PDB file of C-alpha atoms and ligand atoms in Angstrom:
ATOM      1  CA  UNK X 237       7.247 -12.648  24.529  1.00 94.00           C
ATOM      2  CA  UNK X 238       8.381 -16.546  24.700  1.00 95.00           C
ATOM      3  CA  UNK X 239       6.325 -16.842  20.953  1.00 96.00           C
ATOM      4  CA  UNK X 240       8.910 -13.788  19.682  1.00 97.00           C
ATOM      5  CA  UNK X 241      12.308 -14.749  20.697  1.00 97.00           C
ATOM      6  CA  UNK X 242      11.654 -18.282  20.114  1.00 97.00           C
ATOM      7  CA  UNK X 243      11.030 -17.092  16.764  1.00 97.00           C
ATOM      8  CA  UNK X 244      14.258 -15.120  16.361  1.00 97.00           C
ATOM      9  CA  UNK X 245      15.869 -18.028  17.995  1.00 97.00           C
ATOM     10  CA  UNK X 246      14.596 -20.010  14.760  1.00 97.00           C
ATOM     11  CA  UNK X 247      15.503 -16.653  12.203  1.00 96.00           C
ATOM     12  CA  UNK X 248      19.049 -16.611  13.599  1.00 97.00           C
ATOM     13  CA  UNK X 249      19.317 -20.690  13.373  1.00 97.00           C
ATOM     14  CA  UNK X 250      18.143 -21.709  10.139  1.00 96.00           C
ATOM     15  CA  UNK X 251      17.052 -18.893   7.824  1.00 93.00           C
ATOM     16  CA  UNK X 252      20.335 -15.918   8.571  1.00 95.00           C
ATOM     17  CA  UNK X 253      23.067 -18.799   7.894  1.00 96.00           C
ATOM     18  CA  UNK X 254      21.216 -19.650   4.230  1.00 94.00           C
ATOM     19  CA  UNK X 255      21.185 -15.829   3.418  1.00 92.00           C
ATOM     20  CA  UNK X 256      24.390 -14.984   5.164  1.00 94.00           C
ATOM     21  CA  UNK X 257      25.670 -13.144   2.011  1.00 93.00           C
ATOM     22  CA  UNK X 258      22.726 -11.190   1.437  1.00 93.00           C
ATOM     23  CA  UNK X 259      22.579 -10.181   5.005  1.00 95.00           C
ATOM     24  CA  UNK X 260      26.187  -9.134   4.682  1.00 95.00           C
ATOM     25  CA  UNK X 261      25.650  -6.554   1.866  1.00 94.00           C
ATOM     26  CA  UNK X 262      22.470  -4.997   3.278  1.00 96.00           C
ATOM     27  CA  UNK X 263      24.694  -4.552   6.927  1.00 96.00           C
ATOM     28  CA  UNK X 264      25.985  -1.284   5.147  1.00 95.00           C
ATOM     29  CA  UNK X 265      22.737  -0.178   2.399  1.00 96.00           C
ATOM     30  CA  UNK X 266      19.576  -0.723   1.116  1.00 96.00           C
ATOM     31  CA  UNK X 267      18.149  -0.294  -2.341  1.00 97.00           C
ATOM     32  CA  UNK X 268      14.357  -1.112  -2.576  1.00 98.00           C
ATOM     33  CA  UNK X 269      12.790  -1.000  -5.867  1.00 98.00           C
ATOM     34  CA  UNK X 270       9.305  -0.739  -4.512  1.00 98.00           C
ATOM     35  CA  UNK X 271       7.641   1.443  -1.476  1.00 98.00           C
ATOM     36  CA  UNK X 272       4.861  -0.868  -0.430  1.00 98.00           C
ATOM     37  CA  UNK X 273       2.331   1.015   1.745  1.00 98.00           C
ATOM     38  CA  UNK X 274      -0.681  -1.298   3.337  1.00 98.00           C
ATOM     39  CA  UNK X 275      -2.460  -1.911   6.726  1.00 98.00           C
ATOM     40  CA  UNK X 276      -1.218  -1.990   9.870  1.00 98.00           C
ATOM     41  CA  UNK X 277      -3.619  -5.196  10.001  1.00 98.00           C
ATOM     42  CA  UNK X 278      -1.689  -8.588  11.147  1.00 98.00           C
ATOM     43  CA  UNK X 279      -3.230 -10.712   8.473  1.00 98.00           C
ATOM     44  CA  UNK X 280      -1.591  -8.618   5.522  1.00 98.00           C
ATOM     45  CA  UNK X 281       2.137  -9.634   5.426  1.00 97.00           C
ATOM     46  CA  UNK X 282       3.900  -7.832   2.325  1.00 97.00           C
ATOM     47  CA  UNK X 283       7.446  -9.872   2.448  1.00 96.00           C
ATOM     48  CA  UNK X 284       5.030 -13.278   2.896  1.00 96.00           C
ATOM     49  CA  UNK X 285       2.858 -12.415  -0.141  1.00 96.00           C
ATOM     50  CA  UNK X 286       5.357 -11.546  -2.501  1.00 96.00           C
ATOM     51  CA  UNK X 287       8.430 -13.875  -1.317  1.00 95.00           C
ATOM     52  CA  UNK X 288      10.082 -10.608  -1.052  1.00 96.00           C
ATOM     53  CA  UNK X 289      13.924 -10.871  -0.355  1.00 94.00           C
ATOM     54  CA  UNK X 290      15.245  -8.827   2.989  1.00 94.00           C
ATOM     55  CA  UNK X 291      15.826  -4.916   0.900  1.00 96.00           C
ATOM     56  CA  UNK X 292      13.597  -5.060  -1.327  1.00 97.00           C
ATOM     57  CA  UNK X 293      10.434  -3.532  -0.231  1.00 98.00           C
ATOM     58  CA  UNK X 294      10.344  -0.512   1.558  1.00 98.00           C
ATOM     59  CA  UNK X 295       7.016  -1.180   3.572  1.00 98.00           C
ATOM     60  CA  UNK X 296       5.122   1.427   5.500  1.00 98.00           C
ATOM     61  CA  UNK X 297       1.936   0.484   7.145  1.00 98.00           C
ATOM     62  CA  UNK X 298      -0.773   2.372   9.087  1.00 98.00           C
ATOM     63  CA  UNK X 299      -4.673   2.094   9.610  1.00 97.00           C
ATOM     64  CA  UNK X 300      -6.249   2.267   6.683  1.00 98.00           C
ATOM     65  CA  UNK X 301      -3.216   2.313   4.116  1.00 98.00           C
ATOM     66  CA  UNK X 302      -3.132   5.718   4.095  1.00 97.00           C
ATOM     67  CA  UNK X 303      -1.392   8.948   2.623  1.00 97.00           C
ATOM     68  CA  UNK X 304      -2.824  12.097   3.894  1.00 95.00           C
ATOM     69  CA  UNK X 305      -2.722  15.479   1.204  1.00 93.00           C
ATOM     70  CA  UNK X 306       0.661  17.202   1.093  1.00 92.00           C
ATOM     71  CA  UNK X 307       0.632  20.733   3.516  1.00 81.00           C
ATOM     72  CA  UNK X 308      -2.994  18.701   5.164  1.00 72.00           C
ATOM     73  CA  UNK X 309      -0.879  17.137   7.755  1.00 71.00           C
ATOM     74  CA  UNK X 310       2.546  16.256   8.385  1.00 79.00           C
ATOM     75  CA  UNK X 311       2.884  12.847   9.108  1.00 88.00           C
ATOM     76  CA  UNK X 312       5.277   9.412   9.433  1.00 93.00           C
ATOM     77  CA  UNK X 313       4.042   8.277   6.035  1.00 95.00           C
ATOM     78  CA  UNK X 314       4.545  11.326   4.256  1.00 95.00           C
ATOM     79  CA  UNK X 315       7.844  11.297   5.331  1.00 95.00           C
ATOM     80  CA  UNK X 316       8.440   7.698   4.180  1.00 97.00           C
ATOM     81  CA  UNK X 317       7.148   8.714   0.892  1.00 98.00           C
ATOM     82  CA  UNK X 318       9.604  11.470   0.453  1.00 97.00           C
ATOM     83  CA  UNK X 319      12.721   9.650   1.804  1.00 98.00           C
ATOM     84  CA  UNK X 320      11.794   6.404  -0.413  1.00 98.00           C
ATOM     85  CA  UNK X 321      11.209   8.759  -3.750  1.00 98.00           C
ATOM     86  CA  UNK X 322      14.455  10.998  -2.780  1.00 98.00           C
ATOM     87  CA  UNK X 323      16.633   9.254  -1.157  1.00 98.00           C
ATOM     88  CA  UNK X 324      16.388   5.589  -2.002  1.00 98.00           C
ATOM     89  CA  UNK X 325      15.038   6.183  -5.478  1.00 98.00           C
ATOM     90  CA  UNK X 326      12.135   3.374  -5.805  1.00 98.00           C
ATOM     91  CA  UNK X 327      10.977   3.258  -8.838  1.00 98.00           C
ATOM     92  CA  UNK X 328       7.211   1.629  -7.664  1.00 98.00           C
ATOM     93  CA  UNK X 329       4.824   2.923  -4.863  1.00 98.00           C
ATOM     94  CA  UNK X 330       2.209   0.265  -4.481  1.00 98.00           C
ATOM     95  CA  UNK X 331      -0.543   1.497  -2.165  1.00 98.00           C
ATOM     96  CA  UNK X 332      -2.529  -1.854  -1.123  1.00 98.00           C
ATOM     97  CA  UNK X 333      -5.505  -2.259   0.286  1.00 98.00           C
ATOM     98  CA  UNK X 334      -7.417  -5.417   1.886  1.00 98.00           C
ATOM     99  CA  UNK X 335     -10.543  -7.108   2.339  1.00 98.00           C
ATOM    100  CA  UNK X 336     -12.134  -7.069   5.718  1.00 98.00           C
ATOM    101  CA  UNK X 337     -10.432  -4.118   6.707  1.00 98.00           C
ATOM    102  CA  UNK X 338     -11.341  -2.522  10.478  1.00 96.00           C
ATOM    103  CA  UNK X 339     -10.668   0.623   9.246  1.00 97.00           C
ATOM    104  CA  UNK X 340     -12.803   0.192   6.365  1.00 97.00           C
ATOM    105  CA  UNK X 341     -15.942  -1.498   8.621  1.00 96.00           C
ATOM    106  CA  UNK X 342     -15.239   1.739  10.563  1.00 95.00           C
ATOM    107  CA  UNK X 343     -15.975   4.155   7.753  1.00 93.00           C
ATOM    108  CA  UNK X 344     -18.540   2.564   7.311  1.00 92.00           C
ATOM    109  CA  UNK X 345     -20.431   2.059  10.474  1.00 93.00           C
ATOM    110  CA  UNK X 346     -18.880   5.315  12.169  1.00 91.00           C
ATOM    111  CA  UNK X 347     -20.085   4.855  15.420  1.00 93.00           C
ATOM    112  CA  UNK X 348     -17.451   1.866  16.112  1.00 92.00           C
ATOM    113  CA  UNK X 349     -14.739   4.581  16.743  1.00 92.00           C
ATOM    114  CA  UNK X 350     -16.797   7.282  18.642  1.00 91.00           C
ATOM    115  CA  UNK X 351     -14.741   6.124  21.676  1.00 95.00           C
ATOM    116  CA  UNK X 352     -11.152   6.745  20.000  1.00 95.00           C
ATOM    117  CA  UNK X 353     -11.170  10.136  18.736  1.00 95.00           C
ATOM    118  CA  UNK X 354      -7.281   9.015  17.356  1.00 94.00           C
ATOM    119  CA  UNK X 355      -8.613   6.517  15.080  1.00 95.00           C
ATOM    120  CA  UNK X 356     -11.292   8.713  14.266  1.00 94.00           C
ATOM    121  CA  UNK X 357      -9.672  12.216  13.269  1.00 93.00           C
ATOM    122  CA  UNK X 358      -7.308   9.754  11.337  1.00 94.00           C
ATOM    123  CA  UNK X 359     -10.065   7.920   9.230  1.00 95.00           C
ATOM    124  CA  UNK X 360     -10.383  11.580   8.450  1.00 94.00           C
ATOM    125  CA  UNK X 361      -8.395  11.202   5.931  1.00 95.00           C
ATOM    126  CA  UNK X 362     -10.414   8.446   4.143  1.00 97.00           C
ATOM    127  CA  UNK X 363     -13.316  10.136   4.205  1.00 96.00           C
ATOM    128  CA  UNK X 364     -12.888  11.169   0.323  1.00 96.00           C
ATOM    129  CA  UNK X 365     -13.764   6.936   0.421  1.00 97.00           C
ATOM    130  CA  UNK X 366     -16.729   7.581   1.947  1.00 95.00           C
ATOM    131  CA  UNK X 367     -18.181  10.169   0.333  1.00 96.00           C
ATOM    132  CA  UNK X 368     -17.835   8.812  -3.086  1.00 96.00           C
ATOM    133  CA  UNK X 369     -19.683   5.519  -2.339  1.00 95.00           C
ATOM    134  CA  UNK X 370     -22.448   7.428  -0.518  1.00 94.00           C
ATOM    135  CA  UNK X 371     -22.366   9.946  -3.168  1.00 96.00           C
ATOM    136  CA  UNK X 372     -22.544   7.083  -6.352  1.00 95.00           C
ATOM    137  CA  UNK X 373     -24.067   3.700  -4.619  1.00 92.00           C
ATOM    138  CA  UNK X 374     -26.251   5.293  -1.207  1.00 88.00           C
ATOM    139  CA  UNK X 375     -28.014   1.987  -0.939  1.00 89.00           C
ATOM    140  CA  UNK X 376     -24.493  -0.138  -0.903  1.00 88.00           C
ATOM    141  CA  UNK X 377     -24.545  -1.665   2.206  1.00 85.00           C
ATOM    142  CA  UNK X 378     -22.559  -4.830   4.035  1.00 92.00           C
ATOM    143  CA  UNK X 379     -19.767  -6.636   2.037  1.00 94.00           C
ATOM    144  CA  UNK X 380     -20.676  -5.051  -1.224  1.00 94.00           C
ATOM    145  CA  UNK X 381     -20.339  -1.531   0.507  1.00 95.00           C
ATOM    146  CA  UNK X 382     -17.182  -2.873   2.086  1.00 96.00           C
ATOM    147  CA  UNK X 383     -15.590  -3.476  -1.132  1.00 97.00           C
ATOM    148  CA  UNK X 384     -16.861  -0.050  -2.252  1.00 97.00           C
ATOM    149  CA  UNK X 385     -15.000   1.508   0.367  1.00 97.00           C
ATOM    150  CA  UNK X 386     -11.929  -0.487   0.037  1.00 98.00           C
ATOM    151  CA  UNK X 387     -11.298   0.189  -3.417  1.00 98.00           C
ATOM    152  CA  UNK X 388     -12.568   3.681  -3.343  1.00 98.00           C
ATOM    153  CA  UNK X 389      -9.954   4.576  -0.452  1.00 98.00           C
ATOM    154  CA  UNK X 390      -6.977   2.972  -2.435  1.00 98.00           C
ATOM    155  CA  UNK X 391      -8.227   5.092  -5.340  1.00 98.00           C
ATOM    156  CA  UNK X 392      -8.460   8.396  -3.061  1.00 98.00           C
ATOM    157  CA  UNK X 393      -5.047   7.876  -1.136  1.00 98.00           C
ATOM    158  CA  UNK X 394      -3.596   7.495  -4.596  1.00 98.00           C
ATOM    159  CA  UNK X 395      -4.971  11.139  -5.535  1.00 97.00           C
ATOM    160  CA  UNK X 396      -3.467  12.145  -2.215  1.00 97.00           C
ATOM    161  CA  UNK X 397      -0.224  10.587  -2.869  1.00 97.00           C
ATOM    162  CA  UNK X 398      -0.491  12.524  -6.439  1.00 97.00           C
ATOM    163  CA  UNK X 399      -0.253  15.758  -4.268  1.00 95.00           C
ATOM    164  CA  UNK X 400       2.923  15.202  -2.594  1.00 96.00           C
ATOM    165  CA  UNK X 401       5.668  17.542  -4.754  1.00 96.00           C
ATOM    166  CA  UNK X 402       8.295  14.492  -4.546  1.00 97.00           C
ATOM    167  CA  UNK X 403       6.295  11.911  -5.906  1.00 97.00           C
ATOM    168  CA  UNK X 404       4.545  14.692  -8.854  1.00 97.00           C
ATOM    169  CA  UNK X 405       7.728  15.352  -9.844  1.00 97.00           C
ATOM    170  CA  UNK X 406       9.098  11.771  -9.687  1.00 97.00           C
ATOM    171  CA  UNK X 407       6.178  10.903 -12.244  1.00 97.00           C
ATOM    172  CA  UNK X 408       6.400  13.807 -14.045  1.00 96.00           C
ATOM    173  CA  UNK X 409      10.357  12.431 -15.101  1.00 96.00           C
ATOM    174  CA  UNK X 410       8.840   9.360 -15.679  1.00 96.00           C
ATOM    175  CA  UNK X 411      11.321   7.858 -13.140  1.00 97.00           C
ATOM    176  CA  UNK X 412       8.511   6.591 -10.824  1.00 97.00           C
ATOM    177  CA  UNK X 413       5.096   4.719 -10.924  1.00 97.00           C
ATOM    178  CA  UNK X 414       2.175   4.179  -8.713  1.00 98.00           C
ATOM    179  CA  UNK X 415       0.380   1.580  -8.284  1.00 98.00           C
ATOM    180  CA  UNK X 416      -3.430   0.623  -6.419  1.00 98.00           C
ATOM    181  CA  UNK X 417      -3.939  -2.612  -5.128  1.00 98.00           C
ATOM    182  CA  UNK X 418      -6.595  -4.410  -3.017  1.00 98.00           C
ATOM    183  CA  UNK X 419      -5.548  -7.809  -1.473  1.00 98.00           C
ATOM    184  CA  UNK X 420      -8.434 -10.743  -0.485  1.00 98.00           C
ATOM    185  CA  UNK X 421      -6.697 -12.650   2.409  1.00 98.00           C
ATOM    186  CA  UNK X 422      -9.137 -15.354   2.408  1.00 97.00           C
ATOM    187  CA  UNK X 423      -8.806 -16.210  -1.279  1.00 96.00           C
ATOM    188  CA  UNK X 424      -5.168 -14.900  -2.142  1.00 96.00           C
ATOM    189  CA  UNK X 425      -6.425 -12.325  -5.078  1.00 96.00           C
ATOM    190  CA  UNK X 426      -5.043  -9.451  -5.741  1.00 97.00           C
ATOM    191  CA  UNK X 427      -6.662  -6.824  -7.566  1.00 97.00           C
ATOM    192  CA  UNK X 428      -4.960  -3.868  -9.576  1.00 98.00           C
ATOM    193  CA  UNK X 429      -6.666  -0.326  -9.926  1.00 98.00           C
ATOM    194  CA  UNK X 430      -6.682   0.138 -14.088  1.00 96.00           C
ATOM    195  CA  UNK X 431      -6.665   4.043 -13.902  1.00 95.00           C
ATOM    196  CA  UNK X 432      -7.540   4.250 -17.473  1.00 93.00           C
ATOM    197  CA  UNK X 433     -10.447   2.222 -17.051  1.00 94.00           C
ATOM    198  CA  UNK X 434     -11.233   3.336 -14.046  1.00 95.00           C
ATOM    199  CA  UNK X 435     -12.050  -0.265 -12.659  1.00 96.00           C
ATOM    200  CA  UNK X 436     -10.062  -2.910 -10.360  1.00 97.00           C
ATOM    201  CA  UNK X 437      -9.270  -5.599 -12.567  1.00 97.00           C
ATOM    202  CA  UNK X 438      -7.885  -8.836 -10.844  1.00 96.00           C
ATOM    203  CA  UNK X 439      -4.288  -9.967 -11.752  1.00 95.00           C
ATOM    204  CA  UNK X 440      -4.372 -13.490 -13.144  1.00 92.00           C
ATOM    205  CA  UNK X 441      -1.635 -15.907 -12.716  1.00 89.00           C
ATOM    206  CA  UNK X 442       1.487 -15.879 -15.153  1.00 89.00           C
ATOM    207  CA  UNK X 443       0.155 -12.151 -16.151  1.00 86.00           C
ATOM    208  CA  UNK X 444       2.958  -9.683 -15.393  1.00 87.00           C
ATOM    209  CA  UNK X 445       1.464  -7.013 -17.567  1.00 87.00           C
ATOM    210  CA  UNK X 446      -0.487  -5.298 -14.807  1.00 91.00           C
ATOM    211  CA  UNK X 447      -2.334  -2.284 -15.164  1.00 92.00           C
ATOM    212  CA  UNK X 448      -1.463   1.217 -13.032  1.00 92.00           C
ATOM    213  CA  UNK X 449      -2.416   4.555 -11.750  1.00 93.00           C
ATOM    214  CA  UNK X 450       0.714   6.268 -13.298  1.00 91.00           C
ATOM    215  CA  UNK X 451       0.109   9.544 -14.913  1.00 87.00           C
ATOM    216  CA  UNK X 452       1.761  10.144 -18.179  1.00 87.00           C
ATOM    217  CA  UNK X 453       5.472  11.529 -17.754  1.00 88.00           C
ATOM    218  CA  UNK X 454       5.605  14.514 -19.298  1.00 89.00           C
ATOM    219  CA  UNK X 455       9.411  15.372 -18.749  1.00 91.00           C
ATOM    220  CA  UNK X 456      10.494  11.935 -19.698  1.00 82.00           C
ATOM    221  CA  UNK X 457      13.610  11.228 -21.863  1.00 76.00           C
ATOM    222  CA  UNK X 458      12.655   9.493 -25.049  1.00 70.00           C
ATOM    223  CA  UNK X 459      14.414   6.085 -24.019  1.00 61.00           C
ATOM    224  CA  UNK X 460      13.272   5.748 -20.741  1.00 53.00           C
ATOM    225  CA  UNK X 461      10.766   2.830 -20.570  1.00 55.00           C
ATOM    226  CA  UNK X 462       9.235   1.109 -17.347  1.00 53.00           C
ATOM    227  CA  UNK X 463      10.979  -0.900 -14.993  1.00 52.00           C
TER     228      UNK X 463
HETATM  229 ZN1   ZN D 489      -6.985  -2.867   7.332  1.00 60.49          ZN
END
């Protein structure tokens, strides 16, 4: 625990005095434009990678970055989901993904979790990941089937989030938009699921024009346009 406070020591030292004003306002609020949902996995740090500001991502992270169907199972995420769309009104749900993902390697080579029937009735929920590849590419094996699987899951827990009534009806207004992402730690890449194209396509540098998952909003009001 030394390593932890000495690092809150160093938080409350140097970095709360610089920000004392922002800290101030958020005491009493929050107001996050963008639900970021990703791995539990230590390596993937969402405020780190974006330079994010304290309030402005509402993060939620779990094994596998994902959503489970709505009325499938009730769970801590789905809950998030609805409180973020409802309540705090983000206008962005990015579900992100990474490479070398555990949870991934263990969709892939099953037998890794036989011993942790947790992990594996969760992973349950990526299956839809799983299938797909084996369905489409049965000879994909090692990194390339890693990839596979990563992208496929963002792609399937983006069709789950799709089924939650909150977010459907968000989209429908044309008051919120989703977003798949897969982030490569080793080579800081990020890649953005083009739903029209059905492809990830890799978001260069200085390119702020990146493509989404949104479905069109049928109940929008002629002037709304994106944030
Ligand atoms: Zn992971």
């Amino acid at each position: 625990m030394k390593r932890l406070i000495e690092g809150f020591e160093q938080f409350r030292n140097d970095v709360f005095p610089a920000q004392r004003e922002v800290f101030r306002q958020l005491a009493s609020g929050q107001s996050p434009h963008t639900m970021f949902i990703t791995c539990a996995d230590s390596r993937v740090m969402p405020e780190l990678m974006f330079s994010a500001q304290p309030g402005e991502l509402f993060v939620y992270r779990n094994i596998g970055n994902i959503v489970p169907p709505y009325a499938q199972h009730v769970s801590g995420v789905v809950a998030a989901i609805e409180y973020a769309v409802k309540v705090l009104k983000v206008k962005h749900i990015v579900i992100c993904g990474h490479s070398d993902c555990g949870a991934m390697k263990a969709l892939q080579y099953p037998e890794r979790v036989k011993d942790m029937p947790s992990v594996a009735a969760w992973m349950m929920h990526a299956d839809v990941a799983r299938y797909v590849v084996a369905q489409n590419r049965p000879n994909l094996l090692g990194d390339e089937g890693l990839r596979h699987l990563t992208e496929e899951n963002v792609v399937g827990q983006l069709e789950h989030l799709r089924t939650l009534p909150a977010v459907a009806a968000a989209m429908a207004a044309g008051e919120l938009r989703i977003h798949g992402w897969v982030y490569d730690i080793g080579h800081a890449e990020l890649k953005a699921f083009d739903a029209q194209q059905g492809r990830f396509v890799q978001i260069e540098p200085g390119k702020f024009d990146v493509p989404e998952a949104t479905p069109h909003a049928r109940f929008a009001a002629p002037t709304a346009t994106a944030a």
